[in-house]
Amino acid sequence: MTTSGKDPVLTSFEAVAGQEFDVVIVGSGVSGAVIAKQLGARGCRVLVLEAGSGNDITVADYEESVQRFYGAQGKDNNSAYAKSRNAPMPRDYETRKLQPGQPNADGYLVQMGPLEIDSTYTRVLGGTTRHWEGKALRMLPDDFRMRSLFGQGRDWPLAYGDLDAHYRAAERELGVAGDVEDQQYGGLDFGPGYVLPMRKMPLSYLDRMIARDLDGMEVTLSGETFPLKVRSTPQARNGVPNPAYDEGRGYKPVGAVSTHQEDKGERCQGNTNCVPICPVQAKYDARRTLYAALETGNVQLLAWSVASRLEVDGVTGQVSQLEFKTYDDPDAPGHRVGHVRAKVFVLAANAVENARLMLASDLPGSSNLVGRNLMDHMYLLTWALMPRPAGALRGPICTAGIEDIRTGAYRRHHAAVRYSIHNDGWGWATGSPYSDLEHLVEHENRFGAPLRQGLIDRVSRQFLMDCMIEVLPDESNRVSVDPRWVDQMGNPRPVISFGATPYTLETAAFSRRLSRRIFQRLGAEDHTHYDPLAPGYVSHDGEGYVLRGGNHWAGTHIMGTSARDSVVDSTQRSWDHPNLYLAGAGSMASIGTANTTLTLAALCFRTADAILAGLGTHAPASTTTGARA
Amino acid sequence: MSLTKITDKAGLHRHLEAAIQLEHATIPPYLNALYSIRPGANTEAFHILRAVAVEEMLHLTLAANILNAVGGTPDLTVPGFVPLYPAYLPDGETDFQVDCQAFSRAAIETFLKIERPAEGATPGVDTIHKGRKRAHHNGHKRHGTAVRARHVPGHEEEHFYSIGEFYQAIEEGLERLHAEMGDALFSGDPARQIGPEYYYSAGGGLMAVTDLASAKAAIRLISEQGEGVTDNIFDYEGEIAHYYRFEQLLLGRYYQKGDARGRPTGREVAVDWDAVFPIKANARLSDFPEGSALRQGAEDFNRAYGDFLALLTRAFQGEPAMFVEAVGGMFQLKELYYQIMRQPLGDGTHAAPTYEISHG
């Protein structure tokens, strides 16, 4: 296997099929990578299966993705990554407005509605962290006690405090840049003296412009008054290391994944295309953790291999082996079927794919909750034109947001929300700046200097505020499988049933009203409009809104206190199958108003500890078997 | 300039000023080669050159930190700070000159000389010295004066075969003076230090220099990241030395751990020597017609480059935050490089920045 200065050596179907490992992990995204790194470092023999390409670890490979993005006509969030018919992935442009009773099976996901969700994920090495934006907010203590505090949703089987050490481990692993001083709200507690590995991303000109007019504005919800404040957003992006980190030992940023040190990566330089790919590798992606896992010498990586079925011993409930399909050509039909055995299996393929694999293996769980309680954040976008140039399209996508109403007594009645200020103009809502160019040329017949001036006037003043709205676990929102819909390999495709409840919609309506007040206060011209023909269009109290997905799929193997009402325990271990862990956001019992990655990474550190404890405190006897040549 | 053995603080300052000048003198040739690569082509070569250029900036800053620590005043704006290329390196290596030229085999061969290991540890030479090489005093007579003298000339000139040996002499000087003066040697204002927060590289970082230990650590980092004063391809932090980074381009293959020098066994490095703007070597403003847009562009570049050095000087003279501004200014410089290098001169070559810097 690989070491720094060594070529990564992927393992092969022949070397793996029929073999036994200590631990087999399905998926090389952040969940799988964290667990693989922790276990590999303690001498466990680990195999990681990745459905996508394995030729994705060198700088040259990375450049290929950057160039693919530059050349793509449509810049959707998977546009930088190689497609494969054998391991297909969802694309947001496949979403369309559903007609009642007619599912949309055009893309990889089969959408049953009633709400079409345009969320995606990325089936490549490093998983969806390849295209993620990098926001790394912690969940709030209240988010873990939704049922007790607000009579809504579910409680977690663990408290915020139980995750603190794992949050810290995740913040180190992901390399989070942020200032703890800016995160003092909603009961967030980082412990005395704690600082994040790197200092906050500097606030953008737009952030500061908005803060000047907005800070101190008050909002009243359910009788509780919240003063608003623009706060920096913690994010997993390389910036200025904080010398006070780690009790004064500081932090050394992890740069580009680079097999021969040909590139080191750079600090964020504000290219504004964090999604789908940072051109200078300033943004964390899970290949960094995976690479460190491979460097332990105990972790092997088998790419181009789709896990297809878990086989379970009918007596013990233990998973006995995993069936997988390895392909040679990304698109041509044809594959080999292999099996691997292990002491412990970990599904870390994301909330949709984990559920899909369980259901495809006829394992809906004794609670019948596998695939159910599907959650994702619902995003309401609001946009306006600032009175003066505001510097759009500079900086990472978001550097600040409004966090003050992430929790409060109002959550008894409607969903929690946070707001992000976008440095990338109206891109998410309107396709700007490309759509602006088209408008000025096609509709205003501008060219030369007037065209340039028009673009400056129009683009640099754009301000988009996204409203990230909590969604509760609801058993009718689900991933299922159906033999009518299979992919080229014969694996069942995920069938998505999803709807928005009044609890969520009430906050959409509130947020739209608040955005009007904010725009007014800023002297900004409101350009928000919602197209009734757009996917995600919903009506509430006579007003229409478009809800967009957040790619934060969660809840499909929900965590709880017993096998009756949940799929996994607080270590992400399956209640039904004692040697099976389902890792990732699928385990989350609520998603609050934090992007899921930091929390799921924290959960995976916890899971790695549990697996190590289960395998015995001594390193397994097989430590040396996987060592590199 | 002339350097003599360090016997007092002034001598130490002169050496460190030369070190700053030396580190900087490598940057224009590296950047000219880097940006002469056609955008999008030779991405691996581009990254290798870029990584080295970024580390030269680190070395420059570390040398400034050491000079500040011992009470000197770094100044990158003094006349003659930027050499006229072709130039000899300011540490008195006299057997080769450095050209500012396009990315090519010849350019890389020059870069190998810049980053070459200490004498006796050169690849292909069978006798390998395991210890650090000593500096050669009075080893050679100087030829050429491309780097204009700016310091008091001495009587016993020093010449070094490699940058590593030059730094070895500085380290010995530091130790000697520290033995005489104690910690009073480090009389500089610590607030002038550029700390790790100002520099980003996943490899070795920037460090504040406040005492002998940190000064020696800074020297070690500079020496080993460059050519490696020991005989290893990979340094004490597991990082591949500049010499071997460059050599990979000529040999067409990456080094990996355990490789013998000259025989890398890693993945292939594809180099397209033709995907390059054929920029004129050692271009001068006088190569561009007076009054032309190109001439104007080249003058703009020189002004911007001068501004960059002036910002760095401010950063080193008590305003560390200016370091961020200076690095930010390199984005603007990059655009200017491309603007100039895209212009054909009509004789088969393209224009190039001239680095004829005057500070007003």
PDB file of C-alpha atoms in Angstrom, chain A residues 3-8 58-60 63 67 199 238-241 243 252-256 259-267 269 279 281 288, chain B residues 40 43-44 47-48 50-51 55 196-205 225 234 237-240 245 248 254-257 265-267 324 331:
ATOM      1  CA  THR A   3       3.183   5.740   1.883  1.00  0.00           C
ATOM      2  CA  SER A   4       4.176   9.342   1.328  1.00  0.00           C
ATOM      3  CA  GLY A   5       6.495   9.371  -1.628  1.00  0.00           C
ATOM      4  CA  LYS A   6       5.095   6.040  -2.746  1.00  0.00           C
ATOM      5  CA  ASP A   7       2.613   5.355  -5.467  1.00  0.00           C
ATOM      6  CA  PRO A   8      -0.712   4.315  -4.078  1.00  0.00           C
ATOM      7  CA  THR A  58      -2.919  11.951  -7.415  1.00  0.00           C
ATOM      8  CA  VAL A  59      -2.613  15.628  -8.213  1.00  0.00           C
ATOM      9  CA  ALA A  60      -2.901  14.799 -11.905  1.00  0.00           C
ATOM     10  CA  GLU A  63      -6.457  18.400 -12.071  1.00  0.00           C
ATOM     11  CA  GLN A  67     -10.566  20.712 -15.887  1.00  0.00           C
ATOM     12  CA  ARG A 199      -8.657  31.174  12.492  1.00  0.00           C
ATOM     13  CA  ASN A 238      -7.299  25.895   4.954  1.00  0.00           C
ATOM     14  CA  GLY A 239      -6.619  29.356   6.289  1.00  0.00           C
ATOM     15  CA  VAL A 240      -4.418  30.806   8.984  1.00  0.00           C
ATOM     16  CA  PRO A 241      -3.495  28.231  11.649  1.00  0.00           C
ATOM     17  CA  PRO A 243      -1.071  29.268  17.245  1.00  0.00           C
ATOM     18  CA  LYS A 252      -0.307  22.182  10.806  1.00  0.00           C
ATOM     19  CA  PRO A 253      -2.767  22.342   7.915  1.00  0.00           C
ATOM     20  CA  VAL A 254      -3.072  19.270   5.748  1.00  0.00           C
ATOM     21  CA  GLY A 255      -2.677  20.325   2.145  1.00  0.00           C
ATOM     22  CA  ALA A 256      -3.219  18.682  -1.188  1.00  0.00           C
ATOM     23  CA  THR A 259       1.462  11.068  -3.777  1.00  0.00           C
ATOM     24  CA  HIS A 260       4.815  12.553  -4.758  1.00  0.00           C
ATOM     25  CA  GLN A 261       4.669  15.943  -3.095  1.00  0.00           C
ATOM     26  CA  GLU A 262       4.167  17.498  -6.509  1.00  0.00           C
ATOM     27  CA  ASP A 263       1.629  19.901  -5.058  1.00  0.00           C
ATOM     28  CA  LYS A 264       1.076  21.116  -1.533  1.00  0.00           C
ATOM     29  CA  GLY A 265      -2.292  22.775  -1.864  1.00  0.00           C
ATOM     30  CA  GLU A 266      -2.907  26.332  -0.879  1.00  0.00           C
ATOM     31  CA  ARG A 267      -4.812  28.459   1.521  1.00  0.00           C
ATOM     32  CA  GLN A 269      -7.895  32.175  -2.105  1.00  0.00           C
ATOM     33  CA  PRO A 279      -9.013  24.431  -7.648  1.00  0.00           C
ATOM     34  CA  GLN A 281      -7.233  21.896  -2.632  1.00  0.00           C
ATOM     35  CA  ARG A 288      -6.973  13.388   2.943  1.00  0.00           C
TER      36      ARG A 288
ATOM     37  CA  GLY B  40      -3.398  23.974 -18.547  1.00  0.00           C
ATOM     38  CA  THR B  43       0.327  20.429 -14.729  1.00  0.00           C
ATOM     39  CA  GLU B  44       2.721  18.204 -12.798  1.00  0.00           C
ATOM     40  CA  HIS B  47       3.088  22.156  -9.504  1.00  0.00           C
ATOM     41  CA  ILE B  48       6.680  21.052  -8.919  1.00  0.00           C
ATOM     42  CA  ARG B  50       5.392  26.243  -8.006  1.00  0.00           C
ATOM     43  CA  ALA B  51       6.055  24.257  -4.833  1.00  0.00           C
ATOM     44  CA  GLU B  55       9.419  27.439  -0.537  1.00  0.00           C
ATOM     45  CA  PRO B 196       3.710  30.645  11.158  1.00  0.00           C
ATOM     46  CA  GLU B 197       0.297  32.226  10.704  1.00  0.00           C
ATOM     47  CA  TYR B 198       1.571  34.187   7.715  1.00  0.00           C
ATOM     48  CA  TYR B 199       2.725  31.326   5.587  1.00  0.00           C
ATOM     49  CA  TYR B 200       0.941  28.285   4.373  1.00  0.00           C
ATOM     50  CA  SER B 201       2.508  25.160   3.123  1.00  0.00           C
ATOM     51  CA  ALA B 202       1.680  21.653   4.078  1.00  0.00           C
ATOM     52  CA  GLY B 203       5.401  21.028   4.425  1.00  0.00           C
ATOM     53  CA  GLY B 204       7.735  22.829   6.781  1.00  0.00           C
ATOM     54  CA  GLY B 205       6.432  26.052   8.156  1.00  0.00           C
ATOM     55  CA  GLN B 225      14.379  21.787   1.789  1.00  0.00           C
ATOM     56  CA  PHE B 234      13.948  13.089   1.410  1.00  0.00           C
ATOM     57  CA  GLU B 237      10.536  15.786   7.621  1.00  0.00           C
ATOM     58  CA  GLY B 238      10.097  13.276   4.817  1.00  0.00           C
ATOM     59  CA  GLU B 239       9.995  16.047   2.273  1.00  0.00           C
ATOM     60  CA  ILE B 240      11.722  15.675  -1.070  1.00  0.00           C
ATOM     61  CA  ARG B 245      12.077  17.558  -7.266  1.00  0.00           C
ATOM     62  CA  GLN B 248      12.283  14.176 -11.589  1.00  0.00           C
ATOM     63  CA  TYR B 254       8.938  10.472  -9.498  1.00  0.00           C
ATOM     64  CA  TYR B 255      11.241   9.493  -6.670  1.00  0.00           C
ATOM     65  CA  GLN B 256       9.834   7.369  -3.929  1.00  0.00           C
ATOM     66  CA  LYS B 257      11.191   6.391  -0.558  1.00  0.00           C
ATOM     67  CA  THR B 265      11.166   4.301  -9.485  1.00  0.00           C
ATOM     68  CA  GLY B 266       7.862   6.078  -8.867  1.00  0.00           C
ATOM     69  CA  ARG B 267       5.095   6.962 -11.267  1.00  0.00           C
ATOM     70  CA  VAL B 324      -0.474  38.930   3.467  1.00  0.00           C
ATOM     71  CA  PHE B 331      -2.082  37.079  -8.032  1.00  0.00           C
TER      72      PHE B 331
END
